[in-house]
């Protein structure tokens, strides 16, 4: 696989649903290491972008490269095998399966000898060790989010994409998710869609602003003045 300093490179991307175009001429890159936040108002196209990159929506124009390789010809499973993990905003777990069964489903891209080793994710989320036999559907919303993230991490993705991981989650669980992402982002790439701006601006190295399907701003998280301006645009 080609080497690249970017985990994700999007060029002139356009996408949407049937006759409804949602994304317009998007071009950007995500670094191979670190956390990038994608923010915007409801309906801006953030979830559509993640689903398009993950392979669930076929773009109408443009290119998507993962780690230097164009993946337009590949579906979701092949993209997962190439190192992409995706945690959707809703239905991130299989409710009728146990926590352990959910986690094991996340290791499909690993060698068979590693697929049942839960050590990695249990070190990131120690609380799950006592919940392995519990049905995921009986857990709280925050706990289910934790299981969904852990399942995606079972495959040790080089690019982890997450859609609203803190939505409706108790602040104690938010802190655990934050700690996990900071740790994982030290050696991997994370693209996170999030409405909680304080959460993402504390952990991200760059912030992308999507407005009505158009990428309008790219802000370095160290530029506090620009971050405050961005927050103002989203809260008006």
PDB file of C-alpha atoms in Angstrom:
ATOM      1  CA  UNK A   1       0.000   0.000   0.000  1.00  0.00           C
ATOM      2  CA  UNK A   2       1.381   3.466  -0.867  1.00  0.00           C
ATOM      3  CA  UNK A   3       2.922   5.457   1.968  1.00  0.00           C
ATOM      4  CA  UNK A   4       1.340   8.791   2.796  1.00  0.00           C
ATOM      5  CA  UNK A   5       1.587  11.518   5.424  1.00  0.00           C
ATOM      6  CA  UNK A   6      -2.206  11.690   5.314  1.00  0.00           C
ATOM      7  CA  UNK A   7      -4.668   9.087   6.483  1.00  0.00           C
ATOM      8  CA  UNK A   8      -7.438  10.628   4.394  1.00  0.00           C
ATOM      9  CA  UNK A   9      -7.260  12.806   1.304  1.00  0.00           C
ATOM     10  CA  UNK A  10     -10.480  14.070  -0.276  1.00  0.00           C
ATOM     11  CA  UNK A  11     -10.442  15.794  -3.676  1.00  0.00           C
ATOM     12  CA  UNK A  12     -13.353  17.696  -5.269  1.00  0.00           C
ATOM     13  CA  UNK A  13     -15.788  15.363  -3.516  1.00  0.00           C
ATOM     14  CA  UNK A  14     -19.516  15.623  -4.107  1.00  0.00           C
ATOM     15  CA  UNK A  15     -22.068  13.281  -2.575  1.00  0.00           C
ATOM     16  CA  UNK A  16     -25.654  12.969  -1.383  1.00  0.00           C
ATOM     17  CA  UNK A  17     -28.820  10.889  -1.530  1.00  0.00           C
ATOM     18  CA  UNK A  18     -30.547  10.059  -4.814  1.00  0.00           C
ATOM     19  CA  UNK A  19     -31.392  13.435  -6.400  1.00  0.00           C
ATOM     20  CA  UNK A  20     -30.451  15.466  -3.309  1.00  0.00           C
ATOM     21  CA  UNK A  21     -26.854  16.705  -3.331  1.00  0.00           C
ATOM     22  CA  UNK A  22     -25.441  17.284   0.162  1.00  0.00           C
ATOM     23  CA  UNK A  23     -21.684  17.784  -0.275  1.00  0.00           C
ATOM     24  CA  UNK A  24     -20.149  20.246  -2.727  1.00  0.00           C
ATOM     25  CA  UNK A  25     -16.584  20.191  -4.069  1.00  0.00           C
ATOM     26  CA  UNK A  26     -14.827  19.197  -0.828  1.00  0.00           C
ATOM     27  CA  UNK A  27     -11.033  19.081  -0.812  1.00  0.00           C
ATOM     28  CA  UNK A  28      -9.031  18.481   2.368  1.00  0.00           C
ATOM     29  CA  UNK A  29      -6.560  16.149   4.080  1.00  0.00           C
ATOM     30  CA  UNK A  30      -6.401  14.513   7.498  1.00  0.00           C
ATOM     31  CA  UNK A  31      -2.920  13.913   8.971  1.00  0.00           C
ATOM     32  CA  UNK A  32      -1.818  10.334   9.592  1.00  0.00           C
ATOM     33  CA  UNK A  33      -1.420  11.047  13.311  1.00  0.00           C
ATOM     34  CA  UNK A  34      -3.603  13.241  15.487  1.00  0.00           C
ATOM     35  CA  UNK A  35      -7.213  14.301  15.938  1.00  0.00           C
ATOM     36  CA  UNK A  36      -9.219  16.366  13.460  1.00  0.00           C
ATOM     37  CA  UNK A  37     -12.652  17.738  14.367  1.00  0.00           C
ATOM     38  CA  UNK A  38     -15.393  18.282  11.792  1.00  0.00           C
ATOM     39  CA  UNK A  39     -17.993  20.754  13.048  1.00  0.00           C
ATOM     40  CA  UNK A  40     -21.067  22.454  11.653  1.00  0.00           C
ATOM     41  CA  UNK A  41     -24.746  23.019  12.242  1.00  0.00           C
ATOM     42  CA  UNK A  42     -27.302  20.224  11.973  1.00  0.00           C
ATOM     43  CA  UNK A  43     -27.872  19.380   8.322  1.00  0.00           C
ATOM     44  CA  UNK A  44     -24.483  20.674   7.178  1.00  0.00           C
ATOM     45  CA  UNK A  45     -23.538  17.262   5.753  1.00  0.00           C
ATOM     46  CA  UNK A  46     -21.136  16.004   8.418  1.00  0.00           C
ATOM     47  CA  UNK A  47     -22.666  12.532   8.760  1.00  0.00           C
ATOM     48  CA  UNK A  48     -22.996  12.251   4.984  1.00  0.00           C
ATOM     49  CA  UNK A  49     -19.277  12.912   4.658  1.00  0.00           C
ATOM     50  CA  UNK A  50     -18.343  10.180   7.129  1.00  0.00           C
ATOM     51  CA  UNK A  51     -20.698   7.699   5.458  1.00  0.00           C
ATOM     52  CA  UNK A  52     -19.221   8.539   2.061  1.00  0.00           C
ATOM     53  CA  UNK A  53     -15.653   8.042   3.283  1.00  0.00           C
ATOM     54  CA  UNK A  54     -16.665   4.781   4.983  1.00  0.00           C
ATOM     55  CA  UNK A  55     -18.136   3.512   1.707  1.00  0.00           C
ATOM     56  CA  UNK A  56     -21.851   3.476   2.549  1.00  0.00           C
ATOM     57  CA  UNK A  57     -22.657   6.303   0.120  1.00  0.00           C
ATOM     58  CA  UNK A  58     -21.197   6.453  -3.371  1.00  0.00           C
ATOM     59  CA  UNK A  59     -19.930   9.916  -4.333  1.00  0.00           C
ATOM     60  CA  UNK A  60     -21.113  11.513  -7.551  1.00  0.00           C
ATOM     61  CA  UNK A  61     -17.792  13.248  -8.163  1.00  0.00           C
ATOM     62  CA  UNK A  62     -14.240  13.424  -6.861  1.00  0.00           C
ATOM     63  CA  UNK A  63     -11.826  11.032  -5.211  1.00  0.00           C
ATOM     64  CA  UNK A  64     -11.181   9.570  -1.766  1.00  0.00           C
ATOM     65  CA  UNK A  65      -7.718   8.323  -0.852  1.00  0.00           C
ATOM     66  CA  UNK A  66      -6.971   6.333   2.277  1.00  0.00           C
ATOM     67  CA  UNK A  67      -3.284   6.198   3.156  1.00  0.00           C
ATOM     68  CA  UNK A  68      -2.348   7.220  -0.387  1.00  0.00           C
ATOM     69  CA  UNK A  69      -4.629   4.743  -2.176  1.00  0.00           C
ATOM     70  CA  UNK A  70      -7.831   5.633  -4.030  1.00  0.00           C
ATOM     71  CA  UNK A  71     -10.684   3.579  -2.556  1.00  0.00           C
ATOM     72  CA  UNK A  72     -13.630   4.557  -4.744  1.00  0.00           C
ATOM     73  CA  UNK A  73     -13.836   1.019  -6.101  1.00  0.00           C
ATOM     74  CA  UNK A  74     -14.011  -0.480  -2.599  1.00  0.00           C
ATOM     75  CA  UNK A  75     -17.046  -0.974  -0.379  1.00  0.00           C
ATOM     76  CA  UNK A  76     -17.220  -0.606   3.420  1.00  0.00           C
ATOM     77  CA  UNK A  77     -15.710  -4.006   4.232  1.00  0.00           C
ATOM     78  CA  UNK A  78     -12.670  -3.486   2.009  1.00  0.00           C
ATOM     79  CA  UNK A  79     -12.125  -0.040   3.490  1.00  0.00           C
ATOM     80  CA  UNK A  80     -12.319  -1.536   6.971  1.00  0.00           C
ATOM     81  CA  UNK A  81      -9.672  -4.070   5.976  1.00  0.00           C
ATOM     82  CA  UNK A  82      -7.484  -1.167   4.858  1.00  0.00           C
ATOM     83  CA  UNK A  83      -7.573   0.353   8.316  1.00  0.00           C
ATOM     84  CA  UNK A  84     -10.742   2.425   8.662  1.00  0.00           C
ATOM     85  CA  UNK A  85     -12.901   2.268  11.782  1.00  0.00           C
ATOM     86  CA  UNK A  86     -16.316   3.939  11.809  1.00  0.00           C
ATOM     87  CA  UNK A  87     -18.605   4.646  14.769  1.00  0.00           C
ATOM     88  CA  UNK A  88     -21.999   5.931  13.532  1.00  0.00           C
ATOM     89  CA  UNK A  89     -24.122   8.402  15.454  1.00  0.00           C
ATOM     90  CA  UNK A  90     -26.874   5.846  16.028  1.00  0.00           C
ATOM     91  CA  UNK A  91     -27.077   2.054  16.206  1.00  0.00           C
ATOM     92  CA  UNK A  92     -23.393   1.668  16.970  1.00  0.00           C
ATOM     93  CA  UNK A  93     -23.957  -1.665  18.759  1.00  0.00           C
ATOM     94  CA  UNK A  94     -25.914  -4.867  18.191  1.00  0.00           C
ATOM     95  CA  UNK A  95     -28.449  -4.720  21.029  1.00  0.00           C
ATOM     96  CA  UNK A  96     -29.204  -8.459  21.133  1.00  0.00           C
ATOM     97  CA  UNK A  97     -25.536  -9.426  21.401  1.00  0.00           C
ATOM     98  CA  UNK A  98     -23.391  -9.349  24.509  1.00  0.00           C
ATOM     99  CA  UNK A  99     -20.669  -6.776  24.975  1.00  0.00           C
ATOM    100  CA  UNK A 100     -18.053  -9.429  24.227  1.00  0.00           C
ATOM    101  CA  UNK A 101     -19.823 -10.530  21.051  1.00  0.00           C
ATOM    102  CA  UNK A 102     -20.012  -6.909  19.902  1.00  0.00           C
ATOM    103  CA  UNK A 103     -16.304  -6.449  20.507  1.00  0.00           C
ATOM    104  CA  UNK A 104     -15.332  -9.634  18.679  1.00  0.00           C
ATOM    105  CA  UNK A 105     -17.173  -8.443  15.576  1.00  0.00           C
ATOM    106  CA  UNK A 106     -14.806  -5.492  15.408  1.00  0.00           C
ATOM    107  CA  UNK A 107     -11.695  -7.575  14.853  1.00  0.00           C
ATOM    108  CA  UNK A 108     -12.500  -8.868  11.378  1.00  0.00           C
ATOM    109  CA  UNK A 109      -9.497  -7.208   9.725  1.00  0.00           C
ATOM    110  CA  UNK A 110      -7.015  -8.728  12.171  1.00  0.00           C
ATOM    111  CA  UNK A 111      -5.193 -12.062  11.789  1.00  0.00           C
ATOM    112  CA  UNK A 112      -7.275 -14.916  13.214  1.00  0.00           C
ATOM    113  CA  UNK A 113      -4.847 -15.318  16.097  1.00  0.00           C
ATOM    114  CA  UNK A 114      -5.567 -11.740  17.266  1.00  0.00           C
ATOM    115  CA  UNK A 115      -9.316 -11.490  16.719  1.00  0.00           C
ATOM    116  CA  UNK A 116     -10.316 -12.694  20.186  1.00  0.00           C
ATOM    117  CA  UNK A 117      -7.729 -10.732  22.156  1.00  0.00           C
ATOM    118  CA  UNK A 118      -9.665  -8.093  24.098  1.00  0.00           C
ATOM    119  CA  UNK A 119      -6.675  -6.812  26.056  1.00  0.00           C
ATOM    120  CA  UNK A 120      -6.164  -3.714  23.931  1.00  0.00           C
ATOM    121  CA  UNK A 121      -9.709  -2.331  24.191  1.00  0.00           C
ATOM    122  CA  UNK A 122     -10.171  -3.358  27.823  1.00  0.00           C
ATOM    123  CA  UNK A 123      -7.066  -1.367  28.695  1.00  0.00           C
ATOM    124  CA  UNK A 124      -8.695   1.639  27.025  1.00  0.00           C
ATOM    125  CA  UNK A 125     -12.104   1.009  28.629  1.00  0.00           C
ATOM    126  CA  UNK A 126     -11.495  -0.981  31.853  1.00  0.00           C
ATOM    127  CA  UNK A 127     -15.167  -0.769  32.911  1.00  0.00           C
ATOM    128  CA  UNK A 128     -16.172  -3.050  30.052  1.00  0.00           C
ATOM    129  CA  UNK A 129     -14.242  -5.947  31.591  1.00  0.00           C
ATOM    130  CA  UNK A 130     -17.072  -6.460  34.096  1.00  0.00           C
ATOM    131  CA  UNK A 131     -19.776  -6.141  31.438  1.00  0.00           C
ATOM    132  CA  UNK A 132     -18.633  -8.654  28.826  1.00  0.00           C
ATOM    133  CA  UNK A 133     -21.609 -10.982  29.296  1.00  0.00           C
ATOM    134  CA  UNK A 134     -24.210  -8.188  29.457  1.00  0.00           C
ATOM    135  CA  UNK A 135     -26.519  -7.605  26.500  1.00  0.00           C
ATOM    136  CA  UNK A 136     -25.505  -4.341  24.861  1.00  0.00           C
ATOM    137  CA  UNK A 137     -29.144  -3.305  24.524  1.00  0.00           C
ATOM    138  CA  UNK A 138     -29.578  -3.211  28.305  1.00  0.00           C
ATOM    139  CA  UNK A 139     -26.807  -0.662  28.819  1.00  0.00           C
ATOM    140  CA  UNK A 140     -27.172   3.100  29.174  1.00  0.00           C
ATOM    141  CA  UNK A 141     -26.719   5.333  26.146  1.00  0.00           C
ATOM    142  CA  UNK A 142     -23.243   6.351  27.261  1.00  0.00           C
ATOM    143  CA  UNK A 143     -22.196   2.776  27.885  1.00  0.00           C
ATOM    144  CA  UNK A 144     -23.431   1.748  24.443  1.00  0.00           C
ATOM    145  CA  UNK A 145     -21.368   4.562  22.920  1.00  0.00           C
ATOM    146  CA  UNK A 146     -18.365   3.186  24.781  1.00  0.00           C
ATOM    147  CA  UNK A 147     -19.005  -0.316  23.403  1.00  0.00           C
ATOM    148  CA  UNK A 148     -19.386   1.077  19.877  1.00  0.00           C
ATOM    149  CA  UNK A 149     -16.059   2.874  20.115  1.00  0.00           C
ATOM    150  CA  UNK A 150     -14.357  -0.167  21.623  1.00  0.00           C
ATOM    151  CA  UNK A 151     -15.711  -2.393  18.840  1.00  0.00           C
ATOM    152  CA  UNK A 152     -14.286  -0.061  16.197  1.00  0.00           C
ATOM    153  CA  UNK A 153     -10.958  -0.024  18.041  1.00  0.00           C
ATOM    154  CA  UNK A 154     -10.836  -3.837  18.130  1.00  0.00           C
ATOM    155  CA  UNK A 155      -9.658  -3.684  14.524  1.00  0.00           C
ATOM    156  CA  UNK A 156      -6.884  -1.260  15.516  1.00  0.00           C
ATOM    157  CA  UNK A 157      -7.815   1.152  12.709  1.00  0.00           C
ATOM    158  CA  UNK A 158      -5.274   3.619  11.424  1.00  0.00           C
ATOM    159  CA  UNK A 159      -8.142   6.041  10.785  1.00  0.00           C
ATOM    160  CA  UNK A 160     -10.967   6.139  13.331  1.00  0.00           C
ATOM    161  CA  UNK A 161     -14.075   8.109  12.314  1.00  0.00           C
ATOM    162  CA  UNK A 162     -16.685   8.941  14.931  1.00  0.00           C
ATOM    163  CA  UNK A 163     -20.071  10.633  14.627  1.00  0.00           C
ATOM    164  CA  UNK A 164     -21.232  12.519  17.750  1.00  0.00           C
ATOM    165  CA  UNK A 165     -19.623  10.205  20.348  1.00  0.00           C
ATOM    166  CA  UNK A 166     -20.602  12.413  23.319  1.00  0.00           C
ATOM    167  CA  UNK A 167     -24.217  13.087  22.326  1.00  0.00           C
ATOM    168  CA  UNK A 168     -26.491  12.360  25.287  1.00  0.00           C
ATOM    169  CA  UNK A 169     -23.609  10.930  27.295  1.00  0.00           C
ATOM    170  CA  UNK A 170     -23.050  11.565  31.012  1.00  0.00           C
ATOM    171  CA  UNK A 171     -19.997  13.755  31.684  1.00  0.00           C
ATOM    172  CA  UNK A 172     -18.177  10.947  33.509  1.00  0.00           C
ATOM    173  CA  UNK A 173     -18.327   8.749  30.411  1.00  0.00           C
ATOM    174  CA  UNK A 174     -17.374  11.744  28.240  1.00  0.00           C
ATOM    175  CA  UNK A 175     -14.163  12.048  30.249  1.00  0.00           C
ATOM    176  CA  UNK A 176     -13.387   8.364  29.637  1.00  0.00           C
ATOM    177  CA  UNK A 177     -14.017   8.748  25.908  1.00  0.00           C
ATOM    178  CA  UNK A 178     -11.811  11.835  25.836  1.00  0.00           C
ATOM    179  CA  UNK A 179      -8.945  10.037  27.576  1.00  0.00           C
ATOM    180  CA  UNK A 180      -9.240   7.108  25.162  1.00  0.00           C
ATOM    181  CA  UNK A 181      -9.170   9.340  22.076  1.00  0.00           C
ATOM    182  CA  UNK A 182      -6.213  11.385  23.265  1.00  0.00           C
ATOM    183  CA  UNK A 183      -4.260   8.190  23.886  1.00  0.00           C
ATOM    184  CA  UNK A 184      -5.230   6.571  20.571  1.00  0.00           C
ATOM    185  CA  UNK A 185      -4.567   9.740  18.588  1.00  0.00           C
ATOM    186  CA  UNK A 186      -0.924   9.775  19.637  1.00  0.00           C
ATOM    187  CA  UNK A 187      -0.148   7.021  17.118  1.00  0.00           C
ATOM    188  CA  UNK A 188      -3.181   7.022  14.813  1.00  0.00           C
ATOM    189  CA  UNK A 189      -5.546   9.326  12.953  1.00  0.00           C
ATOM    190  CA  UNK A 190      -8.982  10.321  14.247  1.00  0.00           C
ATOM    191  CA  UNK A 191     -11.739  12.252  12.471  1.00  0.00           C
ATOM    192  CA  UNK A 192     -14.516  13.208  14.856  1.00  0.00           C
ATOM    193  CA  UNK A 193     -17.866  14.875  14.178  1.00  0.00           C
ATOM    194  CA  UNK A 194     -19.058  16.591  17.332  1.00  0.00           C
ATOM    195  CA  UNK A 195     -21.451  19.319  18.480  1.00  0.00           C
ATOM    196  CA  UNK A 196     -19.632  19.695  21.810  1.00  0.00           C
ATOM    197  CA  UNK A 197     -17.091  22.289  20.699  1.00  0.00           C
ATOM    198  CA  UNK A 198     -15.375  22.529  24.072  1.00  0.00           C
ATOM    199  CA  UNK A 199     -14.782  18.769  23.957  1.00  0.00           C
ATOM    200  CA  UNK A 200     -13.222  18.641  20.489  1.00  0.00           C
ATOM    201  CA  UNK A 201     -11.238  21.869  20.672  1.00  0.00           C
ATOM    202  CA  UNK A 202      -9.494  20.522  23.762  1.00  0.00           C
ATOM    203  CA  UNK A 203      -8.268  17.397  21.982  1.00  0.00           C
ATOM    204  CA  UNK A 204      -8.086  18.225  18.252  1.00  0.00           C
ATOM    205  CA  UNK A 205      -5.094  19.645  16.404  1.00  0.00           C
ATOM    206  CA  UNK A 206      -7.270  21.072  13.622  1.00  0.00           C
ATOM    207  CA  UNK A 207     -10.938  21.928  13.184  1.00  0.00           C
ATOM    208  CA  UNK A 208     -12.835  21.871   9.878  1.00  0.00           C
ATOM    209  CA  UNK A 209     -16.054  23.863   9.494  1.00  0.00           C
ATOM    210  CA  UNK A 210     -18.707  22.473   7.148  1.00  0.00           C
ATOM    211  CA  UNK A 211     -21.557  24.798   6.172  1.00  0.00           C
ATOM    212  CA  UNK A 212     -24.366  23.633   3.888  1.00  0.00           C
ATOM    213  CA  UNK A 213     -22.145  20.988   2.372  1.00  0.00           C
ATOM    214  CA  UNK A 214     -19.216  23.323   1.748  1.00  0.00           C
ATOM    215  CA  UNK A 215     -15.934  23.330   3.660  1.00  0.00           C
ATOM    216  CA  UNK A 216     -15.554  26.984   4.648  1.00  0.00           C
ATOM    217  CA  UNK A 217     -12.857  27.072   7.330  1.00  0.00           C
ATOM    218  CA  UNK A 218      -9.821  25.118   8.480  1.00  0.00           C
ATOM    219  CA  UNK A 219      -8.610  26.267  11.890  1.00  0.00           C
ATOM    220  CA  UNK A 220      -5.483  25.260  13.781  1.00  0.00           C
ATOM    221  CA  UNK A 221      -6.617  24.378  17.296  1.00  0.00           C
ATOM    222  CA  UNK A 222      -3.737  26.380  18.757  1.00  0.00           C
ATOM    223  CA  UNK A 223      -5.235  29.596  17.330  1.00  0.00           C
ATOM    224  CA  UNK A 224      -7.592  30.447  20.187  1.00  0.00           C
ATOM    225  CA  UNK A 225      -8.863  33.647  18.575  1.00  0.00           C
ATOM    226  CA  UNK A 226     -10.005  31.815  15.435  1.00  0.00           C
ATOM    227  CA  UNK A 227     -11.557  29.067  17.543  1.00  0.00           C
ATOM    228  CA  UNK A 228     -13.628  31.620  19.438  1.00  0.00           C
ATOM    229  CA  UNK A 229     -14.714  33.156  16.126  1.00  0.00           C
ATOM    230  CA  UNK A 230     -15.712  29.710  14.876  1.00  0.00           C
ATOM    231  CA  UNK A 231     -17.692  29.006  18.049  1.00  0.00           C
ATOM    232  CA  UNK A 232     -19.479  32.301  17.566  1.00  0.00           C
ATOM    233  CA  UNK A 233     -20.523  31.354  14.036  1.00  0.00           C
ATOM    234  CA  UNK A 234     -22.002  28.088  15.276  1.00  0.00           C
ATOM    235  CA  UNK A 235     -23.888  29.513  18.245  1.00  0.00           C
ATOM    236  CA  UNK A 236     -25.535  32.521  16.597  1.00  0.00           C
TER     237      UNK A 236
END
